[in-house]
Short mmCIF file of N, CA and C in Angstrom, two decimals:
data_model
loop_
_atom_site.label_atom_id
_atom_site.label_comp_id
_atom_site.label_asym_id
_atom_site.label_seq_id
_atom_site.Cartn_x
_atom_site.Cartn_y
_atom_site.Cartn_z
N UNK A 216 -34.99 22.52 20.83
CA UNK A 216 -33.95 21.64 20.31
C UNK A 216 -33.66 22.05 18.87
N UNK A 217 -32.39 22.33 18.52
CA UNK A 217 -32.07 22.76 17.15
C UNK A 217 -32.18 21.59 16.18
N UNK A 218 -32.45 21.95 14.92
CA UNK A 218 -32.47 20.93 13.87
C UNK A 218 -31.10 20.27 13.77
N UNK A 219 -31.11 18.97 13.45
CA UNK A 219 -29.83 18.28 13.28
C UNK A 219 -29.19 18.73 11.97
N UNK A 220 -27.88 18.80 12.00
CA UNK A 220 -27.13 19.15 10.80
C UNK A 220 -26.46 17.89 10.30
N UNK A 221 -26.58 17.65 9.01
CA UNK A 221 -25.98 16.46 8.42
C UNK A 221 -24.47 16.64 8.34
N UNK A 222 -23.75 15.76 9.00
CA UNK A 222 -22.29 15.80 8.95
C UNK A 222 -21.75 14.78 7.97
N UNK A 223 -20.48 14.89 7.69
CA UNK A 223 -19.81 13.98 6.76
C UNK A 223 -19.72 12.57 7.36
N UNK A 224 -19.77 11.55 6.47
CA UNK A 224 -19.46 10.20 6.96
C UNK A 224 -17.98 10.12 7.31
N UNK A 225 -17.63 9.14 8.12
CA UNK A 225 -16.23 8.97 8.54
C UNK A 225 -15.81 7.53 8.27
N UNK A 226 -14.62 7.37 7.69
CA UNK A 226 -14.03 6.05 7.46
C UNK A 226 -12.84 5.90 8.40
N UNK A 227 -12.81 4.82 9.16
CA UNK A 227 -11.68 4.58 10.07
C UNK A 227 -11.11 3.20 9.78
N UNK A 228 -9.85 3.18 9.32
CA UNK A 228 -9.17 1.92 9.00
C UNK A 228 -8.43 1.39 10.21
N UNK A 229 -8.45 0.08 10.39
CA UNK A 229 -7.73 -0.57 11.48
C UNK A 229 -6.21 -0.41 11.30
N UNK A 230 -5.74 -0.47 10.06
CA UNK A 230 -4.33 -0.24 9.76
C UNK A 230 -4.21 0.22 8.31
N UNK A 231 -3.06 0.81 7.99
CA UNK A 231 -2.93 1.44 6.67
C UNK A 231 -1.99 0.70 5.72
N UNK A 232 -1.50 -0.47 6.12
CA UNK A 232 -0.65 -1.24 5.21
C UNK A 232 -0.80 -2.73 5.48
N UNK A 233 -0.54 -3.50 4.41
CA UNK A 233 -0.64 -4.96 4.48
C UNK A 233 0.51 -5.54 3.67
N UNK A 234 1.12 -6.60 4.19
CA UNK A 234 2.12 -7.35 3.43
C UNK A 234 1.61 -8.77 3.25
N UNK A 235 1.80 -9.30 2.05
CA UNK A 235 1.40 -10.68 1.75
C UNK A 235 2.36 -11.23 0.71
N UNK A 236 2.14 -12.49 0.35
CA UNK A 236 2.97 -13.15 -0.64
C UNK A 236 2.16 -13.31 -1.92
N UNK A 237 2.83 -13.17 -3.06
CA UNK A 237 2.14 -13.30 -4.34
C UNK A 237 1.32 -14.58 -4.39
N UNK A 238 0.21 -14.54 -5.10
CA UNK A 238 -0.65 -15.69 -5.23
C UNK A 238 -1.68 -15.83 -4.13
N UNK A 239 -1.55 -15.06 -3.05
CA UNK A 239 -2.51 -15.11 -1.95
C UNK A 239 -3.60 -14.06 -2.15
N UNK A 240 -4.82 -14.40 -1.78
CA UNK A 240 -5.88 -13.39 -1.73
C UNK A 240 -5.61 -12.58 -0.48
N UNK A 241 -5.67 -11.27 -0.59
CA UNK A 241 -5.30 -10.38 0.51
C UNK A 241 -6.56 -9.85 1.20
N UNK A 242 -6.72 -10.20 2.48
CA UNK A 242 -7.84 -9.68 3.27
C UNK A 242 -7.52 -8.24 3.64
N UNK A 243 -8.41 -7.33 3.32
CA UNK A 243 -8.19 -5.92 3.64
C UNK A 243 -8.48 -5.68 5.11
N UNK A 244 -7.84 -4.66 5.70
CA UNK A 244 -8.05 -4.40 7.14
C UNK A 244 -9.48 -3.91 7.41
N UNK A 245 -9.86 -4.07 8.65
CA UNK A 245 -11.20 -3.64 9.08
C UNK A 245 -11.36 -2.14 8.84
N UNK A 246 -12.53 -1.78 8.30
CA UNK A 246 -12.85 -0.37 8.07
C UNK A 246 -14.22 -0.10 8.68
N UNK A 247 -14.27 0.84 9.60
CA UNK A 247 -15.53 1.23 10.23
C UNK A 247 -16.10 2.42 9.47
N UNK A 248 -17.36 2.29 9.08
CA UNK A 248 -18.09 3.38 8.42
C UNK A 248 -19.00 3.99 9.46
N UNK A 249 -18.87 5.30 9.66
CA UNK A 249 -19.67 5.98 10.68
C UNK A 249 -20.33 7.20 10.06
N UNK A 250 -21.60 7.34 10.30
CA UNK A 250 -22.34 8.53 9.87
C UNK A 250 -23.50 8.66 10.86
N UNK A 251 -23.27 9.45 11.91
CA UNK A 251 -24.25 9.57 12.99
C UNK A 251 -25.62 10.03 12.51
N UNK A 252 -25.64 10.81 11.47
CA UNK A 252 -26.91 11.36 11.02
C UNK A 252 -27.63 10.48 10.01
N UNK A 253 -27.01 9.41 9.53
CA UNK A 253 -27.62 8.59 8.49
C UNK A 253 -29.00 8.09 8.90
N UNK A 254 -29.14 7.62 10.14
CA UNK A 254 -30.43 7.12 10.60
C UNK A 254 -31.44 8.26 10.71
N UNK A 255 -31.02 9.39 11.25
CA UNK A 255 -31.93 10.52 11.45
C UNK A 255 -32.45 11.05 10.11
N UNK A 256 -31.60 11.01 9.09
CA UNK A 256 -31.99 11.53 7.78
C UNK A 256 -32.45 10.41 6.84
N UNK A 257 -32.58 9.18 7.35
CA UNK A 257 -32.98 8.02 6.56
C UNK A 257 -32.12 7.90 5.31
N UNK A 258 -30.81 7.99 5.50
CA UNK A 258 -29.87 7.93 4.38
C UNK A 258 -29.09 6.63 4.35
N UNK A 259 -28.71 6.27 3.16
CA UNK A 259 -27.74 5.20 3.02
C UNK A 259 -26.40 5.86 2.73
N UNK A 260 -25.36 5.09 2.87
CA UNK A 260 -24.02 5.57 2.60
C UNK A 260 -23.46 4.74 1.45
N UNK A 261 -22.69 5.38 0.59
CA UNK A 261 -22.05 4.72 -0.55
C UNK A 261 -20.56 4.66 -0.28
N UNK A 262 -19.98 3.47 -0.36
CA UNK A 262 -18.54 3.30 -0.17
C UNK A 262 -17.97 2.72 -1.46
N UNK A 263 -16.86 3.30 -1.92
CA UNK A 263 -16.19 2.82 -3.12
C UNK A 263 -14.76 2.47 -2.78
N UNK A 264 -14.35 1.25 -3.15
CA UNK A 264 -12.95 0.84 -3.01
C UNK A 264 -12.36 0.80 -4.41
N UNK A 265 -11.19 1.39 -4.56
CA UNK A 265 -10.53 1.46 -5.86
C UNK A 265 -9.07 1.04 -5.71
N UNK A 266 -8.66 0.02 -6.45
CA UNK A 266 -7.26 -0.41 -6.45
C UNK A 266 -6.57 0.25 -7.64
N UNK A 267 -5.38 0.79 -7.41
CA UNK A 267 -4.64 1.42 -8.52
C UNK A 267 -4.25 0.39 -9.58
N UNK A 268 -3.94 -0.83 -9.16
CA UNK A 268 -3.59 -1.88 -10.10
C UNK A 268 -4.85 -2.28 -10.86
N UNK A 269 -4.84 -2.05 -12.17
CA UNK A 269 -6.03 -2.32 -12.98
C UNK A 269 -6.40 -3.79 -13.02
N UNK A 270 -5.47 -4.68 -12.69
CA UNK A 270 -5.74 -6.12 -12.72
C UNK A 270 -6.20 -6.67 -11.37
N UNK A 271 -6.31 -5.84 -10.38
CA UNK A 271 -6.78 -6.27 -9.05
C UNK A 271 -8.27 -6.60 -9.13
N UNK A 272 -8.68 -7.61 -8.37
CA UNK A 272 -10.08 -8.01 -8.33
C UNK A 272 -10.53 -8.15 -6.89
N UNK A 273 -11.64 -7.50 -6.56
CA UNK A 273 -12.19 -7.56 -5.21
C UNK A 273 -13.15 -8.73 -5.07
N UNK A 274 -13.26 -9.22 -3.85
CA UNK A 274 -14.25 -10.24 -3.51
C UNK A 274 -14.84 -9.86 -2.16
N UNK A 275 -16.15 -9.85 -2.10
CA UNK A 275 -16.83 -9.60 -0.83
C UNK A 275 -17.90 -10.68 -0.68
N UNK A 276 -17.98 -11.26 0.51
CA UNK A 276 -18.95 -12.34 0.74
C UNK A 276 -19.89 -11.95 1.87
N UNK A 277 -21.07 -12.54 1.85
CA UNK A 277 -22.07 -12.35 2.90
C UNK A 277 -22.40 -10.87 3.10
N UNK A 278 -23.09 -10.30 2.13
CA UNK A 278 -23.40 -8.86 2.16
C UNK A 278 -24.89 -8.60 2.29
N UNK A 279 -25.56 -9.36 3.11
CA UNK A 279 -27.00 -9.18 3.28
C UNK A 279 -27.32 -7.74 3.69
N UNK A 280 -28.25 -7.12 2.95
CA UNK A 280 -28.65 -5.75 3.25
C UNK A 280 -27.76 -4.69 2.61
N UNK A 281 -26.73 -5.12 1.87
CA UNK A 281 -25.82 -4.18 1.21
C UNK A 281 -25.88 -4.42 -0.29
N UNK A 282 -26.06 -3.35 -1.05
CA UNK A 282 -26.02 -3.45 -2.51
C UNK A 282 -24.56 -3.45 -2.95
N UNK A 283 -24.18 -4.40 -3.82
CA UNK A 283 -22.79 -4.55 -4.25
C UNK A 283 -22.70 -4.47 -5.76
N UNK A 284 -21.76 -3.69 -6.24
CA UNK A 284 -21.44 -3.62 -7.66
C UNK A 284 -19.93 -3.76 -7.78
N UNK A 285 -19.50 -4.84 -8.41
CA UNK A 285 -18.08 -5.16 -8.54
C UNK A 285 -17.68 -5.01 -10.00
N UNK A 286 -16.81 -4.06 -10.29
CA UNK A 286 -16.37 -3.81 -11.66
C UNK A 286 -14.85 -3.77 -11.69
N UNK A 287 -14.23 -4.82 -12.20
CA UNK A 287 -12.77 -4.87 -12.34
C UNK A 287 -12.09 -4.48 -11.03
N UNK A 288 -11.35 -3.39 -11.02
CA UNK A 288 -10.59 -2.98 -9.85
C UNK A 288 -11.34 -1.97 -8.97
N UNK A 289 -12.67 -1.94 -9.09
CA UNK A 289 -13.51 -1.03 -8.30
C UNK A 289 -14.65 -1.83 -7.66
N UNK A 290 -14.88 -1.60 -6.38
CA UNK A 290 -15.98 -2.24 -5.66
C UNK A 290 -16.84 -1.13 -5.08
N UNK A 291 -18.15 -1.18 -5.37
CA UNK A 291 -19.09 -0.18 -4.86
C UNK A 291 -20.09 -0.86 -3.93
N UNK A 292 -20.25 -0.30 -2.74
CA UNK A 292 -21.17 -0.84 -1.74
C UNK A 292 -22.12 0.26 -1.27
N UNK A 293 -23.38 -0.09 -1.09
CA UNK A 293 -24.36 0.87 -0.60
C UNK A 293 -25.18 0.21 0.50
N UNK A 294 -25.32 0.92 1.62
CA UNK A 294 -26.11 0.39 2.73
C UNK A 294 -26.00 1.31 3.93
N UNK A 295 -26.47 0.81 5.07
CA UNK A 295 -26.35 1.59 6.30
C UNK A 295 -24.91 1.48 6.80
N UNK A 296 -24.46 2.43 7.60
CA UNK A 296 -23.09 2.35 8.11
C UNK A 296 -22.78 1.03 8.82
N UNK A 297 -23.71 0.53 9.64
CA UNK A 297 -23.46 -0.72 10.37
C UNK A 297 -23.31 -1.90 9.41
N UNK A 298 -24.20 -2.00 8.42
CA UNK A 298 -24.11 -3.10 7.46
C UNK A 298 -22.87 -2.97 6.57
N UNK A 299 -22.50 -1.75 6.22
CA UNK A 299 -21.29 -1.55 5.42
C UNK A 299 -20.05 -1.98 6.20
N UNK A 300 -20.00 -1.63 7.48
CA UNK A 300 -18.86 -2.02 8.31
C UNK A 300 -18.74 -3.54 8.34
N UNK A 301 -19.88 -4.24 8.51
CA UNK A 301 -19.86 -5.71 8.51
C UNK A 301 -19.39 -6.25 7.17
N UNK A 302 -19.90 -5.71 6.08
CA UNK A 302 -19.52 -6.19 4.74
C UNK A 302 -18.03 -5.95 4.46
N UNK A 303 -17.53 -4.80 4.88
CA UNK A 303 -16.13 -4.47 4.63
C UNK A 303 -15.17 -5.38 5.40
N UNK A 304 -15.66 -6.02 6.46
CA UNK A 304 -14.83 -6.98 7.19
C UNK A 304 -14.56 -8.24 6.37
N UNK A 305 -15.32 -8.42 5.30
CA UNK A 305 -15.19 -9.62 4.48
C UNK A 305 -14.77 -9.30 3.06
N UNK A 306 -14.03 -8.21 2.88
CA UNK A 306 -13.53 -7.85 1.56
C UNK A 306 -12.07 -8.26 1.42
N UNK A 307 -11.77 -8.86 0.28
CA UNK A 307 -10.39 -9.21 -0.03
C UNK A 307 -10.10 -8.79 -1.47
N UNK A 308 -8.83 -8.76 -1.80
CA UNK A 308 -8.42 -8.39 -3.15
C UNK A 308 -7.41 -9.42 -3.64
N UNK A 309 -7.50 -9.76 -4.92
CA UNK A 309 -6.58 -10.72 -5.53
C UNK A 309 -5.88 -10.05 -6.71
N UNK A 310 -4.68 -10.49 -6.94
CA UNK A 310 -3.87 -9.96 -8.04
C UNK A 310 -3.52 -11.11 -8.98
N UNK A 311 -3.10 -10.81 -10.20
CA UNK A 311 -2.76 -11.89 -11.15
C UNK A 311 -1.67 -12.81 -10.60
N UNK A 312 -1.72 -14.07 -11.02
CA UNK A 312 -0.71 -15.04 -10.61
C UNK A 312 0.67 -14.51 -10.99
N UNK A 313 1.62 -14.78 -10.14
CA UNK A 313 3.03 -14.40 -10.34
C UNK A 313 3.27 -12.89 -10.26
N UNK A 314 2.23 -12.09 -9.91
CA UNK A 314 2.45 -10.64 -9.79
C UNK A 314 2.90 -10.34 -8.37
N UNK A 315 3.91 -9.51 -8.27
CA UNK A 315 4.33 -9.01 -6.97
C UNK A 315 4.69 -7.55 -7.12
N UNK A 316 4.56 -6.80 -6.06
CA UNK A 316 4.84 -5.38 -6.10
C UNK A 316 3.95 -4.63 -5.13
N UNK A 317 3.77 -3.35 -5.39
CA UNK A 317 3.00 -2.49 -4.50
C UNK A 317 1.72 -2.01 -5.18
N UNK A 318 0.69 -1.86 -4.38
CA UNK A 318 -0.58 -1.32 -4.86
C UNK A 318 -1.16 -0.45 -3.75
N UNK A 319 -2.14 0.35 -4.08
CA UNK A 319 -2.84 1.17 -3.10
C UNK A 319 -4.33 0.98 -3.32
N UNK A 320 -5.04 0.68 -2.24
CA UNK A 320 -6.50 0.59 -2.28
C UNK A 320 -7.04 1.82 -1.56
N UNK A 321 -7.87 2.59 -2.26
CA UNK A 321 -8.46 3.80 -1.71
C UNK A 321 -9.92 3.57 -1.39
N UNK A 322 -10.33 3.98 -0.19
CA UNK A 322 -11.72 3.92 0.24
C UNK A 322 -12.28 5.34 0.16
N UNK A 323 -13.46 5.48 -0.43
CA UNK A 323 -14.15 6.77 -0.46
C UNK A 323 -15.59 6.53 -0.03
N UNK A 324 -16.21 7.51 0.60
CA UNK A 324 -17.60 7.36 1.04
C UNK A 324 -18.35 8.67 0.87
N UNK A 325 -19.62 8.53 0.52
CA UNK A 325 -20.53 9.69 0.46
C UNK A 325 -21.84 9.28 1.09
N UNK A 326 -22.54 10.25 1.67
CA UNK A 326 -23.86 9.95 2.21
C UNK A 326 -24.92 10.34 1.19
N UNK A 327 -26.18 10.15 1.56
CA UNK A 327 -27.28 10.43 0.65
C UNK A 327 -27.42 11.89 0.26
N UNK A 328 -26.80 12.79 1.01
CA UNK A 328 -26.82 14.22 0.69
C UNK A 328 -25.61 14.63 -0.14
N UNK A 329 -24.73 13.68 -0.43
CA UNK A 329 -23.55 13.98 -1.24
C UNK A 329 -22.34 14.44 -0.45
N UNK A 330 -22.44 14.44 0.89
CA UNK A 330 -21.28 14.81 1.69
C UNK A 330 -20.26 13.68 1.66
N UNK A 331 -18.99 14.05 1.46
CA UNK A 331 -17.93 13.06 1.30
C UNK A 331 -17.07 12.93 2.54
N UNK A 332 -16.69 11.69 2.81
CA UNK A 332 -15.74 11.42 3.89
C UNK A 332 -14.34 11.69 3.37
N UNK A 333 -13.39 11.89 4.29
CA UNK A 333 -11.98 11.91 3.88
C UNK A 333 -11.63 10.52 3.41
N UNK A 334 -10.92 10.43 2.28
CA UNK A 334 -10.52 9.12 1.77
C UNK A 334 -9.58 8.43 2.74
N UNK A 335 -9.65 7.13 2.75
CA UNK A 335 -8.73 6.31 3.53
C UNK A 335 -7.97 5.42 2.54
N UNK A 336 -6.71 5.14 2.81
CA UNK A 336 -5.93 4.32 1.89
C UNK A 336 -5.21 3.20 2.63
N UNK A 337 -5.03 2.10 1.91
CA UNK A 337 -4.27 0.96 2.40
C UNK A 337 -3.18 0.66 1.38
N UNK A 338 -1.95 0.61 1.83
CA UNK A 338 -0.83 0.22 0.97
C UNK A 338 -0.72 -1.31 1.02
N UNK A 339 -0.75 -1.93 -0.15
CA UNK A 339 -0.65 -3.39 -0.26
C UNK A 339 0.70 -3.73 -0.86
N UNK A 340 1.44 -4.58 -0.20
CA UNK A 340 2.76 -5.00 -0.69
C UNK A 340 2.76 -6.52 -0.84
N UNK A 341 2.94 -6.98 -2.07
CA UNK A 341 3.01 -8.42 -2.33
C UNK A 341 4.45 -8.80 -2.64
N UNK A 342 4.99 -9.67 -1.82
CA UNK A 342 6.36 -10.14 -2.01
C UNK A 342 6.36 -11.36 -2.90
N UNK A 343 7.45 -11.55 -3.64
CA UNK A 343 7.57 -12.70 -4.54
C UNK A 343 7.67 -13.99 -3.72
N UNK A 344 7.01 -15.01 -4.21
CA UNK A 344 7.13 -16.34 -3.61
C UNK A 344 8.27 -17.05 -4.32
N UNK A 345 8.92 -17.95 -3.63
CA UNK A 345 9.98 -18.72 -4.26
C UNK A 345 9.34 -19.93 -4.93
N UNK A 346 8.93 -19.72 -6.18
CA UNK A 346 8.28 -20.78 -6.94
C UNK A 346 9.31 -21.80 -7.42
N UNK A 347 8.88 -23.04 -7.51
CA UNK A 347 9.77 -24.09 -8.00
C UNK A 347 10.06 -23.88 -9.48
N UNK A 348 11.31 -24.07 -9.89
CA UNK A 348 11.63 -23.98 -11.32
C UNK A 348 11.03 -25.19 -12.05
N UNK A 349 10.98 -25.11 -13.36
CA UNK A 349 10.49 -26.26 -14.11
C UNK A 349 11.31 -26.45 -15.37
N UNK A 350 11.31 -27.67 -15.85
CA UNK A 350 12.06 -28.05 -17.05
C UNK A 350 11.07 -28.59 -18.06
N UNK A 351 11.20 -28.14 -19.30
CA UNK A 351 10.38 -28.64 -20.38
C UNK A 351 11.26 -29.45 -21.30
N UNK A 352 10.91 -30.70 -21.50
CA UNK A 352 11.68 -31.58 -22.38
C UNK A 352 11.03 -31.58 -23.75
N UNK A 353 11.86 -31.47 -24.79
CA UNK A 353 11.37 -31.50 -26.16
C UNK A 353 11.16 -32.94 -26.57
N UNK A 354 9.99 -33.26 -27.08
CA UNK A 354 9.67 -34.63 -27.49
C UNK A 354 10.43 -34.97 -28.77
N UNK A 355 10.77 -36.25 -28.89
CA UNK A 355 11.52 -36.71 -30.05
C UNK A 355 11.07 -38.12 -30.40
N UNK A 356 11.15 -38.45 -31.69
CA UNK A 356 10.80 -39.79 -32.15
C UNK A 356 12.05 -40.64 -32.35
N UNK A 357 13.18 -40.18 -31.85
CA UNK A 357 14.43 -40.91 -32.05
C UNK A 357 14.41 -42.23 -31.30
N UNK A 358 15.08 -43.22 -31.88
CA UNK A 358 15.24 -44.49 -31.20
C UNK A 358 16.72 -44.71 -30.96
N UNK A 359 17.04 -45.47 -29.96
CA UNK A 359 18.43 -45.72 -29.63
C UNK A 359 18.56 -47.14 -29.11
N UNK A 360 19.73 -47.65 -29.26
CA UNK A 360 20.04 -48.98 -28.73
C UNK A 360 20.76 -48.80 -27.41
N UNK A 361 20.79 -49.87 -26.63
CA UNK A 361 21.50 -49.84 -25.37
C UNK A 361 22.95 -49.45 -25.63
N UNK A 362 23.45 -48.49 -24.87
CA UNK A 362 24.83 -48.04 -25.01
C UNK A 362 24.99 -46.84 -25.92
N UNK A 363 23.95 -46.49 -26.74
CA UNK A 363 24.03 -45.33 -27.62
C UNK A 363 23.87 -44.05 -26.80
N UNK A 364 24.53 -42.99 -27.26
CA UNK A 364 24.36 -41.67 -26.64
C UNK A 364 23.05 -41.07 -27.15
N UNK A 365 22.34 -40.42 -26.25
CA UNK A 365 21.08 -39.78 -26.61
C UNK A 365 21.15 -38.32 -26.19
N UNK A 366 20.72 -37.44 -27.10
CA UNK A 366 20.68 -36.01 -26.80
C UNK A 366 19.22 -35.62 -26.57
N UNK A 367 18.98 -34.99 -25.45
CA UNK A 367 17.64 -34.54 -25.12
C UNK A 367 17.69 -33.02 -24.96
N UNK A 368 16.80 -32.32 -25.67
CA UNK A 368 16.74 -30.86 -25.53
C UNK A 368 15.80 -30.51 -24.39
N UNK A 369 16.24 -29.60 -23.55
CA UNK A 369 15.43 -29.18 -22.41
C UNK A 369 15.51 -27.68 -22.24
N UNK A 370 14.41 -27.10 -21.78
CA UNK A 370 14.36 -25.67 -21.48
C UNK A 370 14.10 -25.52 -19.99
N UNK A 371 14.94 -24.73 -19.34
CA UNK A 371 14.81 -24.47 -17.91
C UNK A 371 14.15 -23.12 -17.71
N UNK A 372 13.18 -23.03 -16.80
CA UNK A 372 12.52 -21.76 -16.51
C UNK A 372 12.37 -21.59 -15.00
N UNK A 373 12.62 -20.36 -14.55
CA UNK A 373 12.38 -19.99 -13.16
C UNK A 373 11.74 -18.61 -13.20
N UNK A 374 10.45 -18.55 -12.90
CA UNK A 374 9.69 -17.31 -13.06
C UNK A 374 9.87 -16.32 -11.93
N UNK A 375 10.65 -16.65 -10.93
CA UNK A 375 10.81 -15.72 -9.82
C UNK A 375 11.46 -14.43 -10.28
N UNK A 376 10.98 -13.35 -9.70
CA UNK A 376 11.50 -12.04 -10.05
C UNK A 376 12.67 -11.64 -9.15
N UNK A 377 13.23 -12.61 -8.43
CA UNK A 377 14.27 -12.27 -7.47
C UNK A 377 15.68 -12.28 -8.06
N UNK A 378 15.81 -12.61 -9.34
CA UNK A 378 17.13 -12.56 -9.99
C UNK A 378 17.96 -13.80 -9.78
N UNK A 379 17.48 -14.78 -9.06
CA UNK A 379 18.25 -15.99 -8.81
C UNK A 379 17.76 -17.09 -9.76
N UNK A 380 18.09 -16.96 -11.01
CA UNK A 380 17.63 -17.91 -12.01
C UNK A 380 18.75 -18.87 -12.38
N UNK A 381 19.24 -19.61 -11.42
CA UNK A 381 20.30 -20.57 -11.68
C UNK A 381 19.73 -21.97 -11.50
N UNK A 382 20.39 -22.93 -12.11
CA UNK A 382 19.91 -24.30 -12.01
C UNK A 382 21.09 -25.24 -11.91
N UNK A 383 20.84 -26.36 -11.30
CA UNK A 383 21.84 -27.41 -11.23
C UNK A 383 21.32 -28.55 -12.09
N UNK A 384 22.05 -28.88 -13.12
CA UNK A 384 21.65 -29.94 -14.03
C UNK A 384 22.40 -31.21 -13.63
N UNK A 385 21.65 -32.25 -13.40
CA UNK A 385 22.24 -33.53 -13.02
C UNK A 385 22.06 -34.47 -14.19
N UNK A 386 23.15 -34.97 -14.69
CA UNK A 386 23.13 -35.90 -15.82
C UNK A 386 23.29 -37.30 -15.25
N UNK A 387 22.21 -38.04 -15.26
CA UNK A 387 22.27 -39.37 -14.69
C UNK A 387 21.89 -40.38 -15.77
N UNK A 388 22.73 -41.36 -15.97
CA UNK A 388 22.49 -42.39 -16.97
C UNK A 388 22.43 -43.73 -16.26
N UNK A 389 21.37 -44.43 -16.45
CA UNK A 389 21.26 -45.77 -15.87
C UNK A 389 21.86 -46.78 -16.83
N UNK A 390 22.79 -47.58 -16.38
CA UNK A 390 23.44 -48.59 -17.25
C UNK A 390 23.09 -49.97 -16.78
#
C-alpha cells in the first residue's frame, strides 16, 4: 500500500451570492470544508473569512471544538473539517446602520502542512431600506396668545439613498 499523499483542502459554497436589506445581519451560505487527509495526518485546517468592507463584522455562534479569532472584518477559524463545516453554518456578517451596497466575502483555507485550498467568494448585496423620514423641531421659549401666529422652525431629513427625498408638509392649526 503506497504512502498517503497530503492533498489540498477543498471549500465548497452552497451559493456564491446573497441579497439582503440594509440593517439586517446577513447569514452566509453553507460552506463545506473537506480535507480527506486531515485525519490521517492528524492535522487541523485553518479557514479565514475576509470581507472587503472594512466596517463589516462577523459573528459566529456555537463553535465547540473550533478555535475562533475575530478581528474587525476578518474571521479566523481552526479545527477539523467536520467541526469547521458546522461552525461555518452559523456565521453571519453585519454592516453599519444605513449602509447599503456591494461587498465580497472571501474564504481561504490551509491545512497543517500549509497546502492551500482554492479561495471561495460570496458576493453580498445590501439594498436600501425605505426608512421613515423624520422632522426635528427647534425648541423655543416664545409665548403666544390664542389667535397669534406662531413660527416653528423644523428640519426635515430622509436618509434613504434612493434619491426620493421629498416631503409633504401639513399645516394644521387647531382653533
